[in-house]
């Protein structure tokens, strides 16, 4: 059925209801009839069960006696199907991190989860979208630095959609603050959760059974419903998302050793040599096929956890009141206490983008042709962000290849864009060359009157005849004409904030709101 908002597509629950009750209709009233039919069937089940039992009893009385044979009593019919309601029983907690020093200067004027990503998005959109797609609609984001833009983005992008009288959903920022319980900054992931336990206890009283602990600087797509279901089926106190990895990559992660049921027996932080060999496991126990299990005999912690609400309170207040970190202190300690700590296999694309180099590479990997490792588009699990109502991008006689253009971009004639990501509202003047570069764009369009207030009246964006290679240009940067940002000296590290840029891992990063005068060479 077509609607004004697009084509109608029944939800998973509606499709399930139709198949359970043999209803082929998914039209406007089809699912309502299925639901009514199911209620009627539920009322008839006890009557049918009683009738069956009475018939069997009558047959036993009338049947001739047989030696050593008894007719078993009819067992009650059981048609109960239970599906946990994640929206009521799971609380999502996204850890936004501290000052974001590894992503500096992108975090100079914003919290790490608010850093722009993939032309149209922000880092925080990834875990929030995964939560929404998994029916987790109670979400907190914990941060303690520059939270204004993050708070604005979350409130404008999500709260009007996940909130409501019946759903009681929300997406909110919790910043570090002074209270009678404590007056210090978050000292780590576990300490951040501990400082807000008083608030999370309210959620527990409202029916929350599990806490879903997530990171704000990972790029991946994951169904948390499967994650939580596995956690509950195994009866675990804590379940850790695990990524299969080979020996070369294993040394960069915290590794886990499991038994044949997937229960975690040991932890090792970035082991090498013999210590690394001891952490080999049979990953077929978690569902990996034999061939890939042989190539990837290690499992790495992704820093994503499900914890029983009752267990997390005891761990943070009774057993480890001074512990600051989940991964290195609380979870290994819980295992030593005899708690059930389980591993859950995630076998998909996942990238930690907490450093400048990783962030740069992950963004440019989105331009991979013909099929990138990660795509923001998925019909069943889209990545959401704020609706900005921007016009389509406008390209004059320019050359663009293997690149992504954000909304509202303008590219003038003669410019060449190759293997780059061009963000929202970007303005690229005539005859520019942009290669292997991430342009983040602008926060707003600028009029000539507004530009006149800036010394020299440099518009935001790239001036004519400018060349930019292997760089990240943060938002609202004003780069003049005939500028060369190419790092021809191949400098690995440099801090020139006074001139509006830094160099990290050989990547030039132009700082937000910076002015790069005409003719500058970097």
Short mmCIF file of C-alpha atoms in Angstrom, two decimals:
data_model
loop_
_atom_site.label_atom_id
_atom_site.label_comp_id
_atom_site.label_asym_id
_atom_site.label_seq_id
_atom_site.Cartn_x
_atom_site.Cartn_y
_atom_site.Cartn_z
CA UNK A 1 0.00 0.00 0.00
CA UNK A 2 1.44 3.36 -0.97
CA UNK A 3 1.27 6.23 1.48
CA UNK A 4 2.27 9.87 1.30
CA UNK A 5 5.49 9.04 3.17
CA UNK A 6 6.46 6.28 0.72
CA UNK A 7 5.73 2.59 0.34
CA UNK A 8 4.21 0.75 3.28
CA UNK A 9 6.37 -2.02 4.71
CA UNK A 10 5.09 -4.13 7.64
CA UNK A 11 7.27 -4.33 10.73
CA UNK A 12 9.02 -7.53 11.76
CA UNK A 13 6.43 -8.09 14.48
CA UNK A 14 3.60 -7.64 11.99
CA UNK A 15 5.18 -10.06 9.51
CA UNK A 16 5.70 -12.55 12.35
CA UNK A 17 2.07 -12.23 13.42
CA UNK A 18 0.87 -12.86 9.86
CA UNK A 19 2.95 -16.01 9.48
CA UNK A 20 2.04 -17.44 12.88
CA UNK A 21 -1.68 -17.22 12.25
CA UNK A 22 -1.67 -18.03 8.55
CA UNK A 23 -2.84 -14.55 7.56
CA UNK A 24 -1.63 -13.50 4.13
CA UNK A 25 -3.03 -9.99 4.36
CA UNK A 26 -0.66 -7.19 5.28
CA UNK A 27 -3.03 -4.46 4.18
CA UNK A 28 -4.51 -1.77 6.30
CA UNK A 29 -6.70 -4.13 8.33
CA UNK A 30 -4.88 -7.42 7.77
CA UNK A 31 -2.70 -7.26 10.87
CA UNK A 32 -5.59 -6.13 13.06
CA UNK A 33 -7.52 -9.21 11.97
CA UNK A 34 -4.47 -11.38 12.69
CA UNK A 35 -4.24 -9.94 16.17
CA UNK A 36 -7.96 -10.44 16.81
CA UNK A 37 -7.71 -13.98 15.44
CA UNK A 38 -4.76 -14.72 17.74
CA UNK A 39 -6.67 -13.49 20.78
CA UNK A 40 -9.66 -15.64 19.83
CA UNK A 41 -7.36 -18.64 19.33
CA UNK A 42 -5.78 -18.03 22.72
CA UNK A 43 -9.22 -18.15 24.36
CA UNK A 44 -10.06 -21.41 22.58
CA UNK A 45 -6.81 -23.19 23.50
CA UNK A 46 -7.83 -24.12 27.11
CA UNK A 47 -11.18 -25.42 25.86
CA UNK A 48 -9.50 -27.55 23.18
CA UNK A 49 -6.97 -28.88 25.69
CA UNK A 50 -9.74 -29.88 28.13
CA UNK A 51 -11.68 -31.55 25.31
CA UNK A 52 -8.64 -33.57 24.24
CA UNK A 53 -7.96 -34.68 27.81
CA UNK A 54 -11.62 -35.74 28.29
CA UNK A 55 -11.59 -37.72 25.04
CA UNK A 56 -8.40 -39.55 26.01
CA UNK A 57 -9.85 -40.38 29.45
CA UNK A 58 -13.00 -41.80 27.87
CA UNK A 59 -10.92 -43.92 25.47
CA UNK A 60 -8.89 -45.30 28.39
CA UNK A 61 -12.12 -46.35 30.19
CA UNK A 62 -13.63 -48.03 27.11
CA UNK A 63 -10.47 -49.73 25.84
CA UNK A 64 -9.88 -53.41 26.80
CA UNK A 65 -7.14 -53.94 29.40
CA UNK A 66 -3.62 -54.54 28.06
CA UNK A 67 -0.74 -56.03 29.93
CA UNK A 68 2.10 -53.71 30.98
CA UNK A 69 0.83 -50.87 28.85
CA UNK A 70 -0.51 -47.59 30.06
CA UNK A 71 -1.97 -44.75 28.10
CA UNK A 72 -0.07 -41.59 29.10
CA UNK A 73 -2.06 -38.70 30.44
CA UNK A 74 -2.48 -35.80 28.06
CA UNK A 75 -0.10 -32.98 28.75
CA UNK A 76 -1.32 -29.38 28.77
CA UNK A 77 -0.92 -27.62 25.44
CA UNK A 78 1.63 -24.83 25.52
CA UNK A 79 1.60 -22.17 22.82
CA UNK A 80 3.48 -19.45 24.73
CA UNK A 81 5.97 -17.52 22.61
CA UNK A 82 8.15 -15.03 24.47
CA UNK A 83 10.11 -12.27 22.77
CA UNK A 84 11.91 -9.83 25.10
CA UNK A 85 10.83 -6.23 24.66
CA UNK A 86 14.17 -4.46 24.31
CA UNK A 87 12.52 -1.04 24.50
CA UNK A 88 11.46 -1.74 28.10
CA UNK A 89 14.19 -4.01 29.44
CA UNK A 90 17.46 -2.65 27.96
CA UNK A 91 19.17 0.68 28.67
CA UNK A 92 21.78 1.85 26.15
CA UNK A 93 24.80 3.69 27.57
CA UNK A 94 27.19 5.22 25.03
CA UNK A 95 30.58 6.17 26.43
CA UNK A 96 31.68 9.35 24.70
CA UNK A 97 35.20 9.29 26.09
CA UNK A 98 37.28 12.02 27.65
CA UNK A 99 39.00 14.97 26.02
CA UNK A 100 39.54 13.02 22.79
CA UNK A 101 43.25 13.75 22.68
CA UNK A 102 43.85 11.06 20.04
CA UNK A 103 41.44 12.86 17.69
CA UNK A 104 42.71 16.35 18.49
CA UNK A 105 42.31 18.96 16.92
CA UNK A 106 38.97 17.62 15.66
CA UNK A 107 37.89 17.56 19.31
CA UNK A 108 39.15 21.07 20.08
CA UNK A 109 35.65 22.59 19.93
CA UNK A 110 33.39 19.55 20.17
CA UNK A 111 32.97 16.27 22.04
CA UNK A 112 34.43 13.22 20.31
CA UNK A 113 31.02 11.64 19.47
CA UNK A 114 30.05 14.89 17.70
CA UNK A 115 32.93 14.72 15.17
CA UNK A 116 31.54 14.73 11.58
CA UNK A 117 31.68 11.47 9.63
CA UNK A 118 31.03 10.43 6.03
CA UNK A 119 29.90 13.85 4.69
CA UNK A 120 26.44 13.91 6.35
CA UNK A 121 26.80 12.19 9.73
CA UNK A 122 28.47 12.36 13.13
CA UNK A 123 30.19 9.58 15.07
CA UNK A 124 27.35 9.38 17.59
CA UNK A 125 24.89 8.48 14.80
CA UNK A 126 26.42 4.99 14.52
CA UNK A 127 25.67 3.58 18.01
CA UNK A 128 22.38 5.50 18.30
CA UNK A 129 21.16 4.14 14.95
CA UNK A 130 22.20 0.61 15.92
CA UNK A 131 20.19 1.00 19.12
CA UNK A 132 17.08 2.28 17.34
CA UNK A 133 17.28 -0.47 14.73
CA UNK A 134 17.52 -2.99 17.60
CA UNK A 135 14.47 -1.53 19.40
CA UNK A 136 16.58 -0.01 22.18
CA UNK A 137 15.07 3.45 22.64
CA UNK A 138 16.36 4.49 26.07
CA UNK A 139 19.82 5.85 25.39
CA UNK A 140 22.27 7.94 27.39
CA UNK A 141 25.55 9.32 26.07
CA UNK A 142 28.17 10.01 28.77
CA UNK A 143 30.73 12.71 28.03
CA UNK A 144 32.58 15.46 29.85
CA UNK A 145 34.09 17.80 27.25
CA UNK A 146 32.48 20.34 24.89
CA UNK A 147 29.06 18.68 24.94
CA UNK A 148 27.04 21.62 23.54
CA UNK A 149 27.10 20.58 19.86
CA UNK A 150 26.55 16.93 20.79
CA UNK A 151 23.53 17.80 22.90
CA UNK A 152 22.09 19.97 20.12
CA UNK A 153 22.58 17.27 17.50
CA UNK A 154 20.96 14.51 19.60
CA UNK A 155 17.98 16.61 20.64
CA UNK A 156 17.26 17.76 17.08
CA UNK A 157 17.92 14.42 15.41
CA UNK A 158 16.33 11.83 17.68
CA UNK A 159 14.18 12.87 20.62
CA UNK A 160 11.13 13.77 18.56
CA UNK A 161 11.26 10.32 16.96
CA UNK A 162 12.12 7.93 19.81
CA UNK A 163 10.24 9.78 22.56
CA UNK A 164 6.53 9.63 23.26
CA UNK A 165 3.92 8.89 25.88
CA UNK A 166 3.75 5.15 25.16
CA UNK A 167 7.36 4.40 24.18
CA UNK A 168 9.03 6.50 26.91
CA UNK A 169 12.12 6.63 24.69
CA UNK A 170 14.88 9.25 24.79
CA UNK A 171 18.41 10.04 23.65
CA UNK A 172 20.17 12.28 26.18
CA UNK A 173 23.66 13.53 27.05
CA UNK A 174 24.95 13.06 30.60
CA UNK A 175 27.94 15.29 31.21
CA UNK A 176 30.32 14.96 34.15
CA UNK A 177 29.06 17.11 37.00
CA UNK A 178 29.44 17.65 40.71
CA UNK A 179 26.99 15.93 43.06
CA UNK A 180 26.85 14.78 46.69
CA UNK A 181 28.12 11.40 45.46
CA UNK A 182 31.22 12.84 43.77
CA UNK A 183 32.84 16.01 42.50
CA UNK A 184 35.47 14.79 40.05
CA UNK A 185 35.74 14.20 36.32
CA UNK A 186 35.05 10.77 34.89
CA UNK A 187 38.19 8.74 35.51
CA UNK A 188 37.30 6.01 33.00
CA UNK A 189 34.45 4.02 31.50
CA UNK A 190 33.48 2.25 34.72
CA UNK A 191 33.78 5.39 36.81
CA UNK A 192 31.51 7.28 34.40
CA UNK A 193 28.78 4.66 34.84
CA UNK A 194 29.32 4.55 38.61
CA UNK A 195 28.83 8.31 38.95
CA UNK A 196 25.40 8.03 37.30
CA UNK A 197 24.23 4.80 38.98
CA UNK A 198 21.75 6.84 40.98
CA UNK A 199 20.01 7.74 37.71
CA UNK A 200 20.30 4.26 36.19
CA UNK A 201 18.65 2.80 39.29
CA UNK A 202 15.49 4.67 38.31
CA UNK A 203 15.56 2.79 35.00
CA UNK A 204 15.98 -0.50 36.88
CA UNK A 205 12.89 0.25 38.93
CA UNK A 206 11.04 0.85 35.64
CA UNK A 207 11.84 -2.63 34.34
CA UNK A 208 15.35 -2.37 32.85
CA UNK A 209 17.13 -5.73 33.24
CA UNK A 210 20.31 -5.22 31.23
CA UNK A 211 22.72 -2.40 30.45
CA UNK A 212 24.11 -2.20 26.92
CA UNK A 213 27.52 -0.48 27.16
CA UNK A 214 28.72 1.00 23.84
CA UNK A 215 31.57 3.12 22.53
CA UNK A 216 31.09 6.41 20.72
CA UNK A 217 34.02 6.09 18.27
CA UNK A 218 33.39 2.81 16.43
CA UNK A 219 32.15 2.33 12.86
CA UNK A 220 30.01 -0.81 12.41
CA UNK A 221 26.45 -2.07 12.02
CA UNK A 222 25.18 -4.53 14.62
CA UNK A 223 21.88 -6.05 15.71
CA UNK A 224 21.91 -5.72 19.49
CA UNK A 225 18.78 -7.89 19.79
CA UNK A 226 20.83 -10.98 18.91
CA UNK A 227 23.53 -9.81 21.32
CA UNK A 228 21.10 -9.41 24.25
CA UNK A 229 19.21 -12.61 23.41
CA UNK A 230 22.44 -14.63 23.51
CA UNK A 231 23.34 -12.96 26.81
CA UNK A 232 20.04 -14.01 28.35
CA UNK A 233 19.93 -17.52 26.90
CA UNK A 234 23.38 -18.35 28.32
CA UNK A 235 22.45 -16.91 31.72
CA UNK A 236 25.56 -14.72 31.68
CA UNK A 237 26.20 -11.88 34.08
CA UNK A 238 28.32 -10.12 31.46
CA UNK A 239 28.59 -10.73 27.71
CA UNK A 240 31.47 -9.26 25.69
CA UNK A 241 31.24 -8.67 21.93
CA UNK A 242 34.18 -10.47 20.33
CA UNK A 243 35.80 -9.90 16.95
CA UNK A 244 37.68 -12.81 15.28
CA UNK A 245 41.18 -11.79 14.25
CA UNK A 246 44.40 -13.20 12.84
CA UNK A 247 47.80 -13.27 14.52
CA UNK A 248 49.09 -10.10 12.84
CA UNK A 249 46.23 -7.93 14.11
CA UNK A 250 45.80 -9.69 17.46
CA UNK A 251 48.73 -7.88 19.11
CA UNK A 252 46.83 -4.57 18.88
CA UNK A 253 43.83 -5.76 20.91
CA UNK A 254 42.80 -7.07 24.28
CA UNK A 255 42.30 -10.81 23.70
CA UNK A 256 40.05 -13.37 25.37
CA UNK A 257 40.37 -17.11 25.87
CA UNK A 258 37.15 -19.17 25.95
CA UNK A 259 36.05 -22.72 26.65
CA UNK A 260 33.91 -24.90 24.37
CA UNK A 261 30.72 -23.08 25.39
CA UNK A 262 32.04 -19.58 24.78
CA UNK A 263 32.54 -18.77 28.45
CA UNK A 264 35.57 -16.52 28.96
CA UNK A 265 38.41 -18.12 30.92
CA UNK A 266 41.19 -15.56 30.58
CA UNK A 267 42.09 -12.06 29.35
CA UNK A 268 45.34 -10.64 27.94
CA UNK A 269 46.02 -7.04 26.94
CA UNK A 270 47.96 -6.80 23.63
CA UNK A 271 50.03 -9.97 24.21
CA UNK A 272 53.10 -10.90 22.17
CA UNK A 273 55.26 -13.97 21.64
CA UNK A 274 54.40 -16.98 23.77
CA UNK A 275 51.74 -15.03 25.65
CA UNK A 276 50.00 -14.48 22.31
CA UNK A 277 50.17 -18.16 21.37
CA UNK A 278 48.50 -19.11 24.65
CA UNK A 279 45.45 -16.99 23.71
CA UNK A 280 44.57 -19.06 20.65
CA UNK A 281 41.01 -20.44 20.76
CA UNK A 282 38.70 -22.56 18.65
CA UNK A 283 36.39 -19.87 17.29
CA UNK A 284 34.02 -22.48 15.87
CA UNK A 285 32.63 -22.63 19.42
CA UNK A 286 31.13 -19.18 18.74
CA UNK A 287 29.76 -20.08 15.31
CA UNK A 288 32.63 -19.27 12.95
CA UNK A 289 33.08 -21.74 10.10
CA UNK A 290 36.08 -24.09 10.27
CA UNK A 291 38.05 -22.48 7.43
CA UNK A 292 37.85 -18.95 8.82
CA UNK A 293 38.36 -20.21 12.37
CA UNK A 294 41.71 -21.64 11.27
CA UNK A 295 42.77 -18.30 9.74
CA UNK A 296 41.47 -16.30 12.73
CA UNK A 297 42.30 -18.23 15.91
CA UNK A 298 42.01 -15.22 18.25
CA UNK A 299 39.05 -13.19 19.54
CA UNK A 300 39.44 -9.53 20.44
CA UNK A 301 37.22 -7.50 22.74
CA UNK A 302 35.30 -4.79 20.88
CA UNK A 303 34.66 -2.76 24.03
CA UNK A 304 30.93 -3.49 23.74
CA UNK A 305 29.18 -5.23 26.64
CA UNK A 306 25.83 -6.37 27.98
CA UNK A 307 25.68 -6.49 31.78
CA UNK A 308 22.88 -7.58 34.07
CA UNK A 309 21.62 -4.51 35.88
CA UNK A 310 21.86 -6.29 39.24
CA UNK A 311 25.43 -7.41 38.52
CA UNK A 312 26.75 -4.01 37.46
CA UNK A 313 25.56 -2.38 40.67
CA UNK A 314 27.32 -4.97 42.84
CA UNK A 315 30.50 -4.81 40.78
CA UNK A 316 30.84 -1.02 40.80
CA UNK A 317 29.79 -0.35 44.38
CA UNK A 318 30.69 -3.48 46.38
CA UNK A 319 33.46 -5.44 44.64
CA UNK A 320 35.37 -2.75 42.70
CA UNK A 321 34.44 0.67 44.11
CA UNK A 322 37.77 2.18 43.00
CA UNK A 323 38.02 0.58 39.53
CA UNK A 324 37.96 3.04 36.62
CA UNK A 325 37.82 0.87 33.50
CA UNK A 326 35.50 -1.92 32.38
CA UNK A 327 37.83 -3.69 29.97
CA UNK A 328 40.97 -3.90 32.09
CA UNK A 329 39.57 -3.96 35.64
CA UNK A 330 35.88 -4.67 36.17
CA UNK A 331 35.22 -7.44 33.64
CA UNK A 332 38.40 -9.47 34.34
CA UNK A 333 37.65 -9.00 38.05
CA UNK A 334 34.12 -10.29 37.57
CA UNK A 335 35.52 -13.42 35.94
CA UNK A 336 37.89 -13.94 38.89
CA UNK A 337 34.93 -13.62 41.26
CA UNK A 338 33.30 -16.59 39.52
CA UNK A 339 30.69 -14.60 37.61
CA UNK A 340 29.57 -15.94 34.25
CA UNK A 341 31.35 -13.84 31.60
CA UNK A 342 30.40 -14.90 28.07
CA UNK A 343 31.77 -14.06 24.60
CA UNK A 344 29.49 -13.15 21.68
CA UNK A 345 30.88 -13.42 18.15
CA UNK A 346 30.48 -10.42 15.84
CA UNK A 347 31.67 -11.35 12.36
CA UNK A 348 31.27 -8.16 10.34
CA UNK A 349 32.92 -4.85 9.50
CA UNK A 350 34.14 -2.99 12.59
CA UNK A 351 36.64 -0.16 12.86
CA UNK A 352 37.93 1.77 15.85
CA UNK A 353 38.22 5.36 14.56
CA UNK A 354 39.58 6.95 17.71
CA UNK A 355 42.81 8.29 16.11
CA UNK A 356 43.40 10.80 13.32
CA UNK A 357 44.90 8.16 11.02
CA UNK A 358 42.12 5.61 11.63
CA UNK A 359 39.46 8.30 11.24
CA UNK A 360 40.98 9.52 7.98
CA UNK A 361 41.31 6.01 6.53
CA UNK A 362 37.79 4.98 7.55
CA UNK A 363 36.26 8.02 5.87
CA UNK A 364 38.15 7.58 2.61
CA UNK A 365 37.35 3.84 2.62
CA UNK A 366 33.70 4.85 2.17
CA UNK A 367 34.57 5.90 -1.40
CA UNK A 368 35.80 2.42 -2.33
CA UNK A 369 34.49 1.35 -5.73
CA UNK A 370 32.37 -0.61 -6.59
CA UNK A 371 31.46 -1.73 -3.08
CA UNK A 372 32.83 -0.15 0.09
CA UNK A 373 33.48 -2.23 3.21
CA UNK A 374 30.89 -0.14 5.03
CA UNK A 375 27.83 1.61 3.64
CA UNK A 376 25.53 4.02 5.44
CA UNK A 377 22.61 2.67 3.43
CA UNK A 378 20.83 -0.48 4.50
CA UNK A 379 17.07 -0.80 3.97
CA UNK A 380 16.52 -2.78 7.17
CA UNK A 381 19.11 -1.00 9.31
CA UNK A 382 19.70 2.56 8.10
CA UNK A 383 22.02 5.05 9.78
CA UNK A 384 20.02 8.06 10.93
CA UNK A 385 21.07 11.64 11.43
CA UNK A 386 19.59 15.12 11.74
CA UNK A 387 17.28 16.32 8.95
CA UNK A 388 18.81 19.52 7.65
CA UNK A 389 16.56 20.20 4.63
CA UNK A 390 19.47 21.29 2.45
CA UNK A 391 19.28 21.72 -1.34
CA UNK A 392 20.86 19.13 -3.66
CA UNK A 393 24.53 19.48 -4.44
CA UNK A 394 25.44 21.59 -7.47
CA UNK A 395 28.37 20.70 -9.74
CA UNK A 396 29.47 22.88 -12.64
CA UNK A 397 31.91 21.65 -15.30
CA UNK A 398 34.02 19.74 -12.78
CA UNK A 399 35.56 16.25 -12.67
CA UNK A 400 34.56 14.00 -9.77
CA UNK A 401 35.67 10.39 -9.32
CA UNK A 402 35.43 7.89 -6.43
CA UNK A 403 34.15 10.55 -4.07
CA UNK A 404 31.20 11.30 -1.78
CA UNK A 405 29.38 14.65 -1.81
CA UNK A 406 27.36 15.84 1.16
CA UNK A 407 24.12 17.79 0.88
CA UNK A 408 24.18 21.42 -0.26
CA UNK A 409 27.67 21.28 -1.81
CA UNK A 410 28.71 23.66 -4.61
CA UNK A 411 31.66 22.78 -6.89
CA UNK A 412 32.69 25.35 -9.50
CA UNK A 413 33.94 24.77 -13.04
CA UNK A 414 37.38 23.34 -13.68
CA UNK A 415 37.78 21.69 -10.25
CA UNK A 416 38.87 18.06 -9.87
CA UNK A 417 37.75 15.92 -6.94
CA UNK A 418 39.35 12.47 -6.61
CA UNK A 419 39.04 9.86 -3.84
CA UNK A 420 37.67 12.38 -1.35
CA UNK A 421 34.74 13.01 0.97
CA UNK A 422 33.15 16.46 0.62
CA UNK A 423 30.95 17.48 3.55
CA UNK A 424 27.78 19.53 4.02
CA UNK A 425 27.57 23.02 2.44
CA UNK A 426 31.11 22.82 1.05
CA UNK A 427 32.10 25.52 -1.43
CA UNK A 428 34.90 24.67 -3.86
CA UNK A 429 35.80 27.51 -6.20
CA UNK A 430 37.14 27.33 -9.78
CA UNK A 431 40.10 25.15 -10.81
CA UNK A 432 40.70 23.51 -7.43
CA UNK A 433 42.26 20.06 -7.02
CA UNK A 434 41.16 17.90 -4.09
CA UNK A 435 42.70 14.43 -3.73
CA UNK A 436 42.65 11.89 -0.88
CA UNK A 437 41.03 14.49 1.34
CA UNK A 438 38.20 14.82 3.86
CA UNK A 439 36.46 18.19 3.67
CA UNK A 440 33.96 18.55 6.50
CA UNK A 441 32.11 21.52 5.00
CA UNK A 442 30.34 24.25 6.94
CA UNK A 443 27.79 24.61 9.72
CA UNK A 444 25.84 27.29 7.85
CA UNK A 445 25.60 29.18 4.57
CA UNK A 446 27.24 32.59 4.59
CA UNK A 447 25.96 35.78 2.93
CA UNK A 448 28.20 38.42 1.38
CA UNK A 449 27.35 40.75 4.26
CA UNK A 450 28.49 38.17 6.80
CA UNK A 451 31.67 37.47 4.86
CA UNK A 452 32.48 41.18 4.80
CA UNK A 453 32.90 41.08 8.58
CA UNK A 454 35.90 38.72 8.16
CA UNK A 455 39.29 40.40 7.50
CA UNK A 456 40.02 40.08 3.79
CA UNK A 457 36.53 38.62 3.24
CA UNK A 458 37.63 35.03 2.66
CA UNK A 459 34.54 32.86 2.09
CA UNK A 460 34.27 29.52 3.86
CA UNK A 461 35.56 26.69 1.69
CA UNK A 462 38.34 26.51 -0.88
CA UNK A 463 39.43 29.53 -2.92
CA UNK A 464 40.19 29.36 -6.64
CA UNK A 465 43.25 27.42 -7.87
CA UNK A 466 43.82 25.77 -4.50
CA UNK A 467 45.35 22.28 -4.24
CA UNK A 468 44.63 19.98 -1.26
CA UNK A 469 46.07 16.46 -0.92
CA UNK A 470 45.98 13.98 1.97
CA UNK A 471 44.34 16.34 4.42
CA UNK A 472 41.39 16.81 6.75
CA UNK A 473 39.80 20.26 6.56
CA UNK A 474 37.51 20.84 9.54
CA UNK A 475 34.28 22.83 9.39
CA UNK A 476 34.02 26.54 8.61
CA UNK A 477 37.67 26.77 7.51
CA UNK A 478 38.43 29.66 5.16
CA UNK A 479 41.12 28.68 2.70
CA UNK A 480 42.17 31.38 0.24
CA UNK A 481 43.11 31.26 -3.43
CA UNK A 482 46.31 29.66 -4.78
CA UNK A 483 46.88 27.74 -1.52
CA UNK A 484 48.82 24.46 -1.54
CA UNK A 485 48.15 21.95 1.25
CA UNK A 486 50.22 18.97 0.14
CA UNK A 487 52.85 18.29 2.86
CA UNK A 488 55.52 17.84 0.21
CA UNK A 489 58.15 17.53 2.92
CA UNK A 490 56.36 14.40 4.21
CA UNK A 491 56.39 15.75 7.78
CA UNK A 492 54.87 13.25 10.23
CA UNK A 493 54.16 15.45 13.24
CA UNK A 494 53.88 19.23 13.59
CA UNK A 495 51.83 21.56 15.75
CA UNK A 496 51.16 24.93 14.12
CA UNK A 497 47.89 25.86 15.76
CA UNK A 498 48.98 29.47 15.57
CA UNK A 499 48.80 29.15 11.78
CA UNK A 500 45.57 27.14 11.80
CA UNK A 501 46.77 23.58 11.26
CA UNK A 502 48.55 20.57 12.73
CA UNK A 503 50.10 17.49 11.13
CA UNK A 504 49.45 14.04 12.63
CA UNK A 505 50.62 10.74 11.14
CA UNK A 506 51.58 12.66 8.01
CA UNK A 507 48.03 14.01 7.59
CA UNK A 508 47.50 17.78 7.52
CA UNK A 509 44.52 18.78 9.69
CA UNK A 510 43.16 22.30 9.18
CA UNK A 511 41.50 23.37 12.43
CA UNK A 512 37.84 24.39 12.63
CA UNK A 513 37.17 28.11 11.92
CA UNK A 514 40.77 28.65 10.77
CA UNK A 515 41.78 31.19 8.14
CA UNK A 516 44.48 30.15 5.64
CA UNK A 517 45.50 33.26 3.63
CA UNK A 518 45.91 33.40 -0.14
CA UNK A 519 49.09 31.79 -1.47
CA UNK A 520 49.89 29.81 1.70
CA UNK A 521 51.95 26.62 1.24
CA UNK A 522 51.69 23.83 3.83
#
